[in-house]
Short mmCIF file of N, CA and C in Angstrom, two decimals:
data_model
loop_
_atom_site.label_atom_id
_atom_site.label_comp_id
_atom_site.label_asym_id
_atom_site.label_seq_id
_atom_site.Cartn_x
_atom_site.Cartn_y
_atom_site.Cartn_z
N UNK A 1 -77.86 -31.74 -125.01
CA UNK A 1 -77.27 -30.83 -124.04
C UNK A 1 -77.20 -31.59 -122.72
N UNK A 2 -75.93 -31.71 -121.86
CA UNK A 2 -75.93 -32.19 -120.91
C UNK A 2 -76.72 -31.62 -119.69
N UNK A 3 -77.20 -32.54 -118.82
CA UNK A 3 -77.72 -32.06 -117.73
C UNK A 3 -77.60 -30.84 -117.10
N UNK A 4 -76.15 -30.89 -116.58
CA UNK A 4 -75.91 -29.67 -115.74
C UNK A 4 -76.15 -28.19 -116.41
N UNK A 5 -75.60 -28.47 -117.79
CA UNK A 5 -75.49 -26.99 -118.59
C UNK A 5 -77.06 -26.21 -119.12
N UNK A 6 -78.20 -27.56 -118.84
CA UNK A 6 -79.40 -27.22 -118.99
C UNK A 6 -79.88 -26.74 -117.84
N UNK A 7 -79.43 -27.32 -117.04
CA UNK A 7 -79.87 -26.83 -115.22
C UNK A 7 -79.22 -25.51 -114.88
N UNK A 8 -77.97 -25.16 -115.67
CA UNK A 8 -77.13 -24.07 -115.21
C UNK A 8 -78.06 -22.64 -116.21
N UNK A 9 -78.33 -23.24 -117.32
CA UNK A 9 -79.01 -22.45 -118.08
C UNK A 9 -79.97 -21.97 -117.42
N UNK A 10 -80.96 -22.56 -117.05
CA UNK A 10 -82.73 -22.61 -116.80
C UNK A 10 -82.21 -22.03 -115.42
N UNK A 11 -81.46 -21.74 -114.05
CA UNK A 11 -81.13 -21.44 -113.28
C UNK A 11 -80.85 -19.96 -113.63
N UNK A 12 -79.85 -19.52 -114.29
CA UNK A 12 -79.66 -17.91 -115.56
C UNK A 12 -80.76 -17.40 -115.66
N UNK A 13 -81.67 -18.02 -116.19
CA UNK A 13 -82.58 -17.23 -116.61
C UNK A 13 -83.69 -16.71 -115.65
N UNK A 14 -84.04 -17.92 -114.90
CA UNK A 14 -84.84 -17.72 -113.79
C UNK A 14 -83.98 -16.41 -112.97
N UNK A 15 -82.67 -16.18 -112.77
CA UNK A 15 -82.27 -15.09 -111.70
C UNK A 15 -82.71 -13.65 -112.99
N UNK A 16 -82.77 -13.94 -114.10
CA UNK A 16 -83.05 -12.45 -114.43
C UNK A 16 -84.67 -12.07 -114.49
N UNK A 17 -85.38 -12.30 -113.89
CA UNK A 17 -86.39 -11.97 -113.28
C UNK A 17 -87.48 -12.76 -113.74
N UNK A 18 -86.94 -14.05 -113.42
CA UNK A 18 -88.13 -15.29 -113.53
C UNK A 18 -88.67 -15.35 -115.38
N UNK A 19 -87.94 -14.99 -116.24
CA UNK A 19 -88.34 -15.16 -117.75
C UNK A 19 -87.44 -17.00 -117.30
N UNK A 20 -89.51 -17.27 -118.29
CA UNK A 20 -88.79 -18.98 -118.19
C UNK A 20 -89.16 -19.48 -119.34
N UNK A 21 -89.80 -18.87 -120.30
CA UNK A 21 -89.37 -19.50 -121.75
C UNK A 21 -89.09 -19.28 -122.84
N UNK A 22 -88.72 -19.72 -124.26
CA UNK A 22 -87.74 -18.63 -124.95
C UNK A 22 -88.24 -17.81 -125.89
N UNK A 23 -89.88 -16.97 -125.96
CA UNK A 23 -90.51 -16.22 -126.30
C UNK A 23 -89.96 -14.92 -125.38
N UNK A 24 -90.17 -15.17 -123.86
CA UNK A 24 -90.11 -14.33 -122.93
C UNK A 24 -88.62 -13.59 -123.08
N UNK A 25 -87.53 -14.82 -123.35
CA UNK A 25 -85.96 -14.29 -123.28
C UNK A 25 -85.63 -13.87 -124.39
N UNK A 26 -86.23 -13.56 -125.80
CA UNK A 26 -86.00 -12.93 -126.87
C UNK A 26 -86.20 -11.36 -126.26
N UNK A 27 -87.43 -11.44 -126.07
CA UNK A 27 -87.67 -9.85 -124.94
C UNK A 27 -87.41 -9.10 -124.09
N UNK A 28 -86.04 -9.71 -123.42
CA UNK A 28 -84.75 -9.54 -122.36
C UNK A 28 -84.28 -8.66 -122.56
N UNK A 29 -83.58 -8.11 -123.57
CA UNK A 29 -83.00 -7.30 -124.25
C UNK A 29 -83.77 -6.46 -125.65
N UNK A 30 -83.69 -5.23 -125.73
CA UNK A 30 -84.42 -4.73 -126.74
C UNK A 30 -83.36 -3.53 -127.24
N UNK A 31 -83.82 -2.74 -128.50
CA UNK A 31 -83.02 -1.75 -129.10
C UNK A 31 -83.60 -0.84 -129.45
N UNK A 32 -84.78 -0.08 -128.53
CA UNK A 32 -85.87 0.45 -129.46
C UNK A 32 -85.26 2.18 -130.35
N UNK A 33 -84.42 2.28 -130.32
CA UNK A 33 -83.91 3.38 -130.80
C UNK A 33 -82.52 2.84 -132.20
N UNK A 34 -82.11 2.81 -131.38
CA UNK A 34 -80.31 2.41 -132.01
C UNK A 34 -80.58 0.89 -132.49
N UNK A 35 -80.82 0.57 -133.40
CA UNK A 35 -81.00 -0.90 -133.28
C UNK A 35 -79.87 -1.34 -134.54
N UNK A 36 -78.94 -2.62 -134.29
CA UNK A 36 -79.08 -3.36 -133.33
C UNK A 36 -78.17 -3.32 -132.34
N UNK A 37 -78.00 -1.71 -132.07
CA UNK A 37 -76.50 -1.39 -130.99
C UNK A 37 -77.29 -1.11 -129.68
N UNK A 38 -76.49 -1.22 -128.61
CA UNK A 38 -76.66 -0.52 -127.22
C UNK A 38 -77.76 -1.26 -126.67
N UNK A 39 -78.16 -2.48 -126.38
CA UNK A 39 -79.10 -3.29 -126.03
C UNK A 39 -79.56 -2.85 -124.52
N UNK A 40 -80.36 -2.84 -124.13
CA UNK A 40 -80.87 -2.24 -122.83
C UNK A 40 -82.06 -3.57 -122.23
N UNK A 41 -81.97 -3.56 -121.08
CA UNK A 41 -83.25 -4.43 -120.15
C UNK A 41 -84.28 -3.31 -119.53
N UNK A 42 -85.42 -2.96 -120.13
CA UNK A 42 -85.98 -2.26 -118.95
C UNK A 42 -86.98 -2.65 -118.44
N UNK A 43 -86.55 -1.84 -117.16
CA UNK A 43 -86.61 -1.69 -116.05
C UNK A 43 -88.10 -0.43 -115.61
N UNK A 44 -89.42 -0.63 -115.70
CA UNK A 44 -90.67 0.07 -116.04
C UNK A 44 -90.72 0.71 -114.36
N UNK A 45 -90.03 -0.02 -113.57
CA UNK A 45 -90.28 0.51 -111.96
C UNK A 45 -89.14 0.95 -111.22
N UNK A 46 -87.74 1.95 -112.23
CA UNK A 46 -86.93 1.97 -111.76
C UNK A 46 -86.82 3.38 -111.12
N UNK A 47 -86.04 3.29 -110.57
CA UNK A 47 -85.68 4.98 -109.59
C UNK A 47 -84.95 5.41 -110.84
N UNK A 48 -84.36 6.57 -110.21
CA UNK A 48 -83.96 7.53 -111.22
C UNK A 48 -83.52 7.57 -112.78
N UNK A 49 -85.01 7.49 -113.16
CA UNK A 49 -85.22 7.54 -114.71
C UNK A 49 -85.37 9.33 -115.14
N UNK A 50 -85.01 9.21 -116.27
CA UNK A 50 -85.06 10.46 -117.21
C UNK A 50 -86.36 11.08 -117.30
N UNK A 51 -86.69 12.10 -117.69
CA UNK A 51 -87.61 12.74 -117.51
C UNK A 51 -88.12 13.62 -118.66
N UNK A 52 -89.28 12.83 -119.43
CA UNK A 52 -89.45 13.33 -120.97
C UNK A 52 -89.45 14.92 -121.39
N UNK A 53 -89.52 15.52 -120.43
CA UNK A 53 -89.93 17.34 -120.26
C UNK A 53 -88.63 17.70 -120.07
N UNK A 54 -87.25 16.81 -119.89
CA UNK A 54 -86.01 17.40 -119.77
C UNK A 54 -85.24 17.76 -121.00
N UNK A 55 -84.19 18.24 -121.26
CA UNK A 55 -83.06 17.99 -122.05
C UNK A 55 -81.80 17.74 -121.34
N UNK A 56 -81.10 16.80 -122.37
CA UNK A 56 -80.06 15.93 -121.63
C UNK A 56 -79.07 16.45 -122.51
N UNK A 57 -77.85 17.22 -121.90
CA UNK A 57 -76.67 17.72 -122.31
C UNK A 57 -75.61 16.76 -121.91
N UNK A 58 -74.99 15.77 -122.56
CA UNK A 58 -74.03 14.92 -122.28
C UNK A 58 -73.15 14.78 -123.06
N UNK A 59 -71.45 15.06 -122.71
CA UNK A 59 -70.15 14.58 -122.76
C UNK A 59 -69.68 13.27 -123.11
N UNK A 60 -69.94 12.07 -124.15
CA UNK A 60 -68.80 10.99 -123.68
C UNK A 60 -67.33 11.07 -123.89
N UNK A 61 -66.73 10.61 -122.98
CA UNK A 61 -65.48 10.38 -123.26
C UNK A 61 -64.65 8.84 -123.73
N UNK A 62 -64.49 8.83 -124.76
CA UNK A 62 -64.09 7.57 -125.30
C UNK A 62 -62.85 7.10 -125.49
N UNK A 63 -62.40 6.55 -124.22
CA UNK A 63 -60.98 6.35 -124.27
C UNK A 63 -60.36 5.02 -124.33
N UNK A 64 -61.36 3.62 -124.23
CA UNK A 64 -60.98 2.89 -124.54
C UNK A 64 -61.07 2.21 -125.49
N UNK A 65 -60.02 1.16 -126.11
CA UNK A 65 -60.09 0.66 -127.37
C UNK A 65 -60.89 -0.68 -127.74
N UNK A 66 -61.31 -1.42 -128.51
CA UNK A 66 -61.98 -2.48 -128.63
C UNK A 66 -61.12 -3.20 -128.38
N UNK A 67 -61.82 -4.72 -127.75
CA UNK A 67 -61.42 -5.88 -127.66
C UNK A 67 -60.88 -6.53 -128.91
N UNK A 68 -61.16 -6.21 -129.96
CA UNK A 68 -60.73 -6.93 -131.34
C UNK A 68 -61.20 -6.01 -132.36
N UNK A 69 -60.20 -6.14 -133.14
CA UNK A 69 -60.32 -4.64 -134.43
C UNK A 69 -62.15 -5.00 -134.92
N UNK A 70 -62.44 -6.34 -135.45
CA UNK A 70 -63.29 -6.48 -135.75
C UNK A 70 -64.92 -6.21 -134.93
N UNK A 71 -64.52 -6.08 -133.76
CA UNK A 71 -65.81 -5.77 -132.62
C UNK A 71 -65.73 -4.53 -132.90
N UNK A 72 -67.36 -3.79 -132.28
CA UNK A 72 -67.56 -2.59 -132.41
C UNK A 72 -67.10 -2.34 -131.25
N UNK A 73 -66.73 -0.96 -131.12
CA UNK A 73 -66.05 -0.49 -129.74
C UNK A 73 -66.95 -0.39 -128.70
N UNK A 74 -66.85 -1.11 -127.64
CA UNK A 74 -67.95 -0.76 -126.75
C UNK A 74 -68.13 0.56 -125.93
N UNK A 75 -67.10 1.19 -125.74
CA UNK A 75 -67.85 2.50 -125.79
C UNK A 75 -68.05 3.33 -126.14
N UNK A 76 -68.40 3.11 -127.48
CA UNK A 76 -69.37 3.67 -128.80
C UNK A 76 -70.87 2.95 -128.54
N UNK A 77 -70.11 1.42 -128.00
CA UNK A 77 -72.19 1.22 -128.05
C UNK A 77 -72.89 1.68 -126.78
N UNK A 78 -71.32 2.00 -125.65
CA UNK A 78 -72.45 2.16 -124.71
C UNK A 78 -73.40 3.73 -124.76
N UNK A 79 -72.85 4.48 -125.96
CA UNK A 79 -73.52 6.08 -126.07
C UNK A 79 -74.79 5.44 -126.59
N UNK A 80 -74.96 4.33 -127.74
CA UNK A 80 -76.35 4.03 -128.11
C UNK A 80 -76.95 3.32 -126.98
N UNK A 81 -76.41 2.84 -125.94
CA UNK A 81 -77.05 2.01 -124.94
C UNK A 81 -78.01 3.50 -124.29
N UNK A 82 -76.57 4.38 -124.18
CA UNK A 82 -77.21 5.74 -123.61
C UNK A 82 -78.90 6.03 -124.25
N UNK A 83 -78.64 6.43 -125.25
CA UNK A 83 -79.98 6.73 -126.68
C UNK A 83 -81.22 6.11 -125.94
N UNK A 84 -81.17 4.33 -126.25
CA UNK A 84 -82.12 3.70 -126.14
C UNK A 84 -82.60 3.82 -124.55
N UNK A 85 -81.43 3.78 -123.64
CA UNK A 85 -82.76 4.24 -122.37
C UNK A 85 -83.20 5.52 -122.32
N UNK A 86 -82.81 6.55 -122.62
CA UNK A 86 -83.50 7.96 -122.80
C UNK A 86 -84.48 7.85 -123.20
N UNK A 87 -84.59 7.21 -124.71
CA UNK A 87 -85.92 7.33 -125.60
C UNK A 87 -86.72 6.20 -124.89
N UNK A 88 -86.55 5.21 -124.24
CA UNK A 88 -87.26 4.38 -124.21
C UNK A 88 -88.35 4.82 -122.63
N UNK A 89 -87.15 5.64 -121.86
CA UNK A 89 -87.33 6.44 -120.51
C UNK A 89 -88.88 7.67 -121.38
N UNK A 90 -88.99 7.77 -122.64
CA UNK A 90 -89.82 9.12 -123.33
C UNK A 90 -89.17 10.03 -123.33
N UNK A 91 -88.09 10.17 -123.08
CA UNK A 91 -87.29 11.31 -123.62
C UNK A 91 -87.20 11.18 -125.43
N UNK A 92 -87.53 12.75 -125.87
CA UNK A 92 -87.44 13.25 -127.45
C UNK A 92 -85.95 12.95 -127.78
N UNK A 93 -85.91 12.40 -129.00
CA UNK A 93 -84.19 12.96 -129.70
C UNK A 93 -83.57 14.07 -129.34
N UNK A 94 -84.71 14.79 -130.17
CA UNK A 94 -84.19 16.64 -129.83
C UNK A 94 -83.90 16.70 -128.38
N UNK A 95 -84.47 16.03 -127.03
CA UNK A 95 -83.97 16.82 -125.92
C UNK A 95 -82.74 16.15 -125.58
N UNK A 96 -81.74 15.44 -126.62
CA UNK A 96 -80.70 14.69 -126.22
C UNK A 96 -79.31 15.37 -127.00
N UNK A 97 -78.74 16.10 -126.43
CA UNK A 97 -77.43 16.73 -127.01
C UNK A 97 -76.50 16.15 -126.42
N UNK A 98 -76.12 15.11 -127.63
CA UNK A 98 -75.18 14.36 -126.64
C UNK A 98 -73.56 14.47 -127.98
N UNK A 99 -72.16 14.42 -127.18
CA UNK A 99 -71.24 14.58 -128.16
C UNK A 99 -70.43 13.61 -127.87
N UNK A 100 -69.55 12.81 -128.46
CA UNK A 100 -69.25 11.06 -127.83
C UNK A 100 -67.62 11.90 -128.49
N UNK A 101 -66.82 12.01 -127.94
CA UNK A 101 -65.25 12.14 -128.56
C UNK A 101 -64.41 11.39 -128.26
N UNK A 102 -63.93 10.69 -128.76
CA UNK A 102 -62.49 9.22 -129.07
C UNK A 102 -61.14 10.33 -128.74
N UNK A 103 -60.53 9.42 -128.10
CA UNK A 103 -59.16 9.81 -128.26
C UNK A 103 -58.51 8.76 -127.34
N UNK A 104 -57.40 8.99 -127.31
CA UNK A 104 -56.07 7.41 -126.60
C UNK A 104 -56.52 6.42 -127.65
N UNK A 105 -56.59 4.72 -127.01
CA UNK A 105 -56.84 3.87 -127.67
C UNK A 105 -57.94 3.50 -128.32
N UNK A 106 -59.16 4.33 -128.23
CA UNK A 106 -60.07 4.44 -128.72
C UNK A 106 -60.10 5.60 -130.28
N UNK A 107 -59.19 6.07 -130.40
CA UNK A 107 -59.45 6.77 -131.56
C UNK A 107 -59.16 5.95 -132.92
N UNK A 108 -58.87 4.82 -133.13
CA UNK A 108 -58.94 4.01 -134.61
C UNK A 108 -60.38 3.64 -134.90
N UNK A 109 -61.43 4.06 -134.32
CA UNK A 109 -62.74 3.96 -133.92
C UNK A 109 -63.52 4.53 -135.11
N UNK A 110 -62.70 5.87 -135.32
CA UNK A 110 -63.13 6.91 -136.13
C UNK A 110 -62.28 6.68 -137.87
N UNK A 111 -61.27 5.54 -138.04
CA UNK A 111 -60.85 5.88 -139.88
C UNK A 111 -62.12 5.32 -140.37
N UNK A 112 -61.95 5.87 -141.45
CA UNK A 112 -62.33 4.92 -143.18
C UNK A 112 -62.06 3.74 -143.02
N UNK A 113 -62.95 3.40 -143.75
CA UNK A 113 -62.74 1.67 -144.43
C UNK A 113 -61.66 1.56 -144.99
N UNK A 114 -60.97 1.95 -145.99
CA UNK A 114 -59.89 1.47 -146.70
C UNK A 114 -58.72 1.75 -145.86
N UNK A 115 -58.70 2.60 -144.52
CA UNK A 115 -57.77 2.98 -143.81
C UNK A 115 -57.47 1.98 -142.44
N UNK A 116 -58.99 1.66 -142.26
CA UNK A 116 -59.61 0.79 -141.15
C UNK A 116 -58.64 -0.71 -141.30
N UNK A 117 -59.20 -0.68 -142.68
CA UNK A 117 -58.48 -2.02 -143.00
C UNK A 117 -57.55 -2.47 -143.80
N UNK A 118 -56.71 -1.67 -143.91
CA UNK A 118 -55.36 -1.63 -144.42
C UNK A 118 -54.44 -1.66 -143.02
N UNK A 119 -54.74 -1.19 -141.73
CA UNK A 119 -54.37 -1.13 -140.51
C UNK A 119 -54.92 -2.82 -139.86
N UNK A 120 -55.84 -2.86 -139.92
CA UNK A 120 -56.51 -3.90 -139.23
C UNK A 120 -56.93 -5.31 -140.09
N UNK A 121 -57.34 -4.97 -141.13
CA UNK A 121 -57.60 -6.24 -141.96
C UNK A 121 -58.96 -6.43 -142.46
N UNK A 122 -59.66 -5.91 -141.52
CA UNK A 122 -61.14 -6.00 -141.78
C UNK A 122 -62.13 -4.43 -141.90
N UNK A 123 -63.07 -4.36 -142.80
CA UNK A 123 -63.86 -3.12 -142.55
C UNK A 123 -64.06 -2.72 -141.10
N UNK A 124 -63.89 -1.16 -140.65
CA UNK A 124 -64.72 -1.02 -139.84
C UNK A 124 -65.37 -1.35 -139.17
N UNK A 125 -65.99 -1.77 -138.36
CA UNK A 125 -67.42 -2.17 -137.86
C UNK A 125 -68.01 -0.99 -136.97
N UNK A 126 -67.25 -0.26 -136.57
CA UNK A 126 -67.43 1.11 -135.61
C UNK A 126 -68.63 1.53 -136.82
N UNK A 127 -68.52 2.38 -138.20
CA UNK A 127 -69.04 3.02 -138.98
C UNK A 127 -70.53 2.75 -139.02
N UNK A 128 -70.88 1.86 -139.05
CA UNK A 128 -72.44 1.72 -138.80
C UNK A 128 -73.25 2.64 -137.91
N UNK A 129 -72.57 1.69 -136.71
CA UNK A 129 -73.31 2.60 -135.49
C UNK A 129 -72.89 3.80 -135.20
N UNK A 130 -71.76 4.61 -135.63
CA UNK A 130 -71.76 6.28 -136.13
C UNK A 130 -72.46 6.76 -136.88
N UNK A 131 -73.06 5.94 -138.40
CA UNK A 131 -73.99 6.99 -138.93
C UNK A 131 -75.31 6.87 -138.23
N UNK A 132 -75.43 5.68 -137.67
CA UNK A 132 -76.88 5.37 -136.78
C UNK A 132 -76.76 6.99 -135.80
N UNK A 133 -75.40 6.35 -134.92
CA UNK A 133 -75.68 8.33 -133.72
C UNK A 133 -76.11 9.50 -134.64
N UNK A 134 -75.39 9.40 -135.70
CA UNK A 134 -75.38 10.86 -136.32
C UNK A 134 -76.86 11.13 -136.71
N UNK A 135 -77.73 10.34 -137.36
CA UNK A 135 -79.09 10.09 -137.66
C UNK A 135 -79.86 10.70 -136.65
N UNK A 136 -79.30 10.27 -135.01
CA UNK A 136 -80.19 9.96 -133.98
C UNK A 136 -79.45 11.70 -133.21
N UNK A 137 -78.71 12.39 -133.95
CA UNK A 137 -78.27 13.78 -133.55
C UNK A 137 -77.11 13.84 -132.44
N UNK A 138 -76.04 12.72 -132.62
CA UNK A 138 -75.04 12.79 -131.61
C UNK A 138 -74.06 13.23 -132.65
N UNK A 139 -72.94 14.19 -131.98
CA UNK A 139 -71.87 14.78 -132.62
C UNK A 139 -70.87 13.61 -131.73
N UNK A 140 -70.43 12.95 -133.15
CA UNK A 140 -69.13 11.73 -132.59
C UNK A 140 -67.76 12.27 -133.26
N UNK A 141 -67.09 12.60 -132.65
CA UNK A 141 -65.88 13.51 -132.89
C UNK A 141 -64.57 12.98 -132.40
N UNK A 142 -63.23 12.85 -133.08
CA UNK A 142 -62.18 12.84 -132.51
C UNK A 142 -61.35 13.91 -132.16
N UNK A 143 -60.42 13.72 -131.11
CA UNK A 143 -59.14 14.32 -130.61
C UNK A 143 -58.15 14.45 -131.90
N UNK A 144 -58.38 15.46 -132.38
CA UNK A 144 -57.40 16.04 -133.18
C UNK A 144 -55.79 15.87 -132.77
N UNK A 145 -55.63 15.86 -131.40
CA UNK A 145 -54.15 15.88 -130.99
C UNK A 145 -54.08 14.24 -130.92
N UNK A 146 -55.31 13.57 -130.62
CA UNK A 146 -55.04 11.59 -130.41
C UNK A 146 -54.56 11.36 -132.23
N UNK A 147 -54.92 11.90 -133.15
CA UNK A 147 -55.13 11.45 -134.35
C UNK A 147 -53.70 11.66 -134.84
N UNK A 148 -52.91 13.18 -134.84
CA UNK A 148 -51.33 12.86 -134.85
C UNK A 148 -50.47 11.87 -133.82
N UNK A 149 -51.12 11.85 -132.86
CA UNK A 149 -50.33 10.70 -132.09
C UNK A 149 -50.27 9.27 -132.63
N UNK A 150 -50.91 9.23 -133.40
CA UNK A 150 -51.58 7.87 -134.06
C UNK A 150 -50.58 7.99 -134.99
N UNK A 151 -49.84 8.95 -135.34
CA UNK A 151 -49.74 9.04 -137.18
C UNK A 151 -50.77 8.76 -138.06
N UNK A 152 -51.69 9.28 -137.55
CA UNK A 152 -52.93 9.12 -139.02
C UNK A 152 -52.96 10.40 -139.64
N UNK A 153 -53.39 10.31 -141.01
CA UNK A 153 -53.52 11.85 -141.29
C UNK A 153 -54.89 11.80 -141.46
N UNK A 154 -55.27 13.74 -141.25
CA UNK A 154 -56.88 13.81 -140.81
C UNK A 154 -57.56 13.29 -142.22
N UNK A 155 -57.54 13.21 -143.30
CA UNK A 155 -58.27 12.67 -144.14
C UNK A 155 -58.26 11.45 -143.86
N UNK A 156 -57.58 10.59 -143.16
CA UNK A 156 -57.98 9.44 -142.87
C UNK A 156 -59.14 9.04 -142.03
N UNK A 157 -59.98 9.91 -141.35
CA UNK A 157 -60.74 10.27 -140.53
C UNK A 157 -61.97 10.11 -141.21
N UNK A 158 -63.17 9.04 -141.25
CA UNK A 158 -63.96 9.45 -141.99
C UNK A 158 -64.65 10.41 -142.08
N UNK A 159 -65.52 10.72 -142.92
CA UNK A 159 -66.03 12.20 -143.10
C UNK A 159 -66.90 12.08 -142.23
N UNK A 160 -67.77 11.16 -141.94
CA UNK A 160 -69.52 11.33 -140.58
C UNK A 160 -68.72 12.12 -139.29
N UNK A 161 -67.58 11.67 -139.04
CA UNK A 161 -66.89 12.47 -137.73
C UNK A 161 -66.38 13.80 -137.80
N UNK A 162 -66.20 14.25 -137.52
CA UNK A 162 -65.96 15.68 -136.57
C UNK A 162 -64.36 15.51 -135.67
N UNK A 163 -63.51 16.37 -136.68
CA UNK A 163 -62.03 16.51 -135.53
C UNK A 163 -62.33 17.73 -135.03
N UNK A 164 -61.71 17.50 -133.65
CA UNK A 164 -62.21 18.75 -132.94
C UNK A 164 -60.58 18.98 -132.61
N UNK A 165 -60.26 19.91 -131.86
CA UNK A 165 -58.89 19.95 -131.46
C UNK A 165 -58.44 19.42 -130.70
N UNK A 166 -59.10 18.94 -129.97
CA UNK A 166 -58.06 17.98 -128.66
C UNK A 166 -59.77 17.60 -127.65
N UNK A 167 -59.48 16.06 -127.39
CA UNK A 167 -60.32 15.63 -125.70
C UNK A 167 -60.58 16.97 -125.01
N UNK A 168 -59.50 17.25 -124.99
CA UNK A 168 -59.50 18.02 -123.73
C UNK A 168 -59.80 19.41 -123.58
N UNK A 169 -60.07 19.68 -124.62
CA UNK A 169 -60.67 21.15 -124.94
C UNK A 169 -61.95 20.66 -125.62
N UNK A 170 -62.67 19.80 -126.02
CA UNK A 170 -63.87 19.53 -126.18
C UNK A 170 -65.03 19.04 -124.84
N UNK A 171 -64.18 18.50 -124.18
CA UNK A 171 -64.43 17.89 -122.77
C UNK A 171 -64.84 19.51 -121.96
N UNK A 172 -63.59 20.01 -121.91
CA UNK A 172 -63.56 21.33 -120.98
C UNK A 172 -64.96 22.61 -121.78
N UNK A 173 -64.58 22.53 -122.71
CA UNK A 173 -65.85 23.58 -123.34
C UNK A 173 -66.91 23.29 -123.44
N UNK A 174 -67.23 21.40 -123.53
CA UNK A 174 -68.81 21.54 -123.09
C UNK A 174 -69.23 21.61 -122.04
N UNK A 175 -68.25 21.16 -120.83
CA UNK A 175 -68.50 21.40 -119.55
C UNK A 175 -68.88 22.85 -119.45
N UNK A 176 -68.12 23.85 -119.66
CA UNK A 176 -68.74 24.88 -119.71
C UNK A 176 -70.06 25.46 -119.70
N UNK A 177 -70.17 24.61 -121.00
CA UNK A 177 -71.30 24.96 -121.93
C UNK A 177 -72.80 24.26 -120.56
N UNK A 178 -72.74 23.26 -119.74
CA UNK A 178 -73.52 22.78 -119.00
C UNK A 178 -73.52 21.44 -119.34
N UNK A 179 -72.70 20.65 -119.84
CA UNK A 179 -73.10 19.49 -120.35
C UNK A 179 -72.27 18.42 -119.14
N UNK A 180 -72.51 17.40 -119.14
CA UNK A 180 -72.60 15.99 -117.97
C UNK A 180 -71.55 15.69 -118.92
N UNK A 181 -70.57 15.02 -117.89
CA UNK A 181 -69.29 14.45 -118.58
C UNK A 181 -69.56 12.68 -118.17
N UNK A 182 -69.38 11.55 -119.24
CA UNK A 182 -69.50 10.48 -118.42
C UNK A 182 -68.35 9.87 -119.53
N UNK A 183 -67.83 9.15 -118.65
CA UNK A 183 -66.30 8.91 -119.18
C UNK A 183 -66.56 7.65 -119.37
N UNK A 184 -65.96 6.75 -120.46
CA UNK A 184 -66.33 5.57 -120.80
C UNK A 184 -65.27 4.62 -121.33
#
């Protein structure tokens, strides 16, 4: 390894809070919930952390699409990123009602494998970390109205998901309902 790129390295690491050898930087990142999605750094002395005696009513909105059919959509991982600091914050599963809904370019997020990749070429990779949410009690649901826009038909939809009727009446009724909208 050339000089500089070892100096540029060892410089990296030192700014993320002085981890200087590579026992310490395996431990940088952890998944203690969702694993191996939604990677989190924590942070044991941070301000406004979650609060294990709460329940957390949260909205995602998933509107953008992956970087490459074959990547998982990142904001699908960032709902498990969500997960792992809650739980890791001591917040219970149960106090986490959280509902993640796809729609625009993010809804190919939600086919089947044989649909996934008859479109794209490759399995899925989204499907994992959906049955992981579903396990972990997140309702991951598509826009019923994104899914004809697509021309997909709803059996193309795998079964772990949930069509709901539209973003925007899932969005609006959990708001209702008291739930935090965080758009992603």
């Amino acid at each position: 390894m050339n000089k500089l790129l070892a100096l540029s390295m060892a410089m990296g690491v030192a700014a993320q809070g002085g981890v200087t050898h590579a026992a310490d930087a395996t431990e940088f990142w952890s998944n203690p919930t969702i694993s191996p999605y939604g990677k989190i750094h924590w942070l044991p002395d941070s301000a406004y952390r979650p609060q294990p005696d709460q329940t957390y009513s949260i909205v995602f909105a998933l509107s953008v699409g992956a970087e490459s059919p074959s990547q998982v959509n990142a904001s699908l991982d960032r709902v498990a990123r969500s997960i792992n600091l809650y739980t890791q914050s001591g917040v219970p599963l149960n106090h986490l009602k959280f509902v993640a809904v796809a729609y625009g370019p993010a809804t190919p997020l939600v086919l089947d494998d044989a649909h996934y990749k008859a479109a794209y070429g490759v399995p899925n990779p989204n499907l994992p970390l959906i049955r992981k949410l579903r396990d972990a009690g997140v309702d991951v649901a598509v826009c019923g109205q994104a899914v004809a826009e697509h021309k997909y038909q709803y059996d193309w939809v795998d079964k772990s998901v949930t069509i709901s009727l539209s973003a925007l009446t899932t969005i609006s009724t959990l708001e209702h309902q008291g739930y935090s909208l965080v758009q992603l």
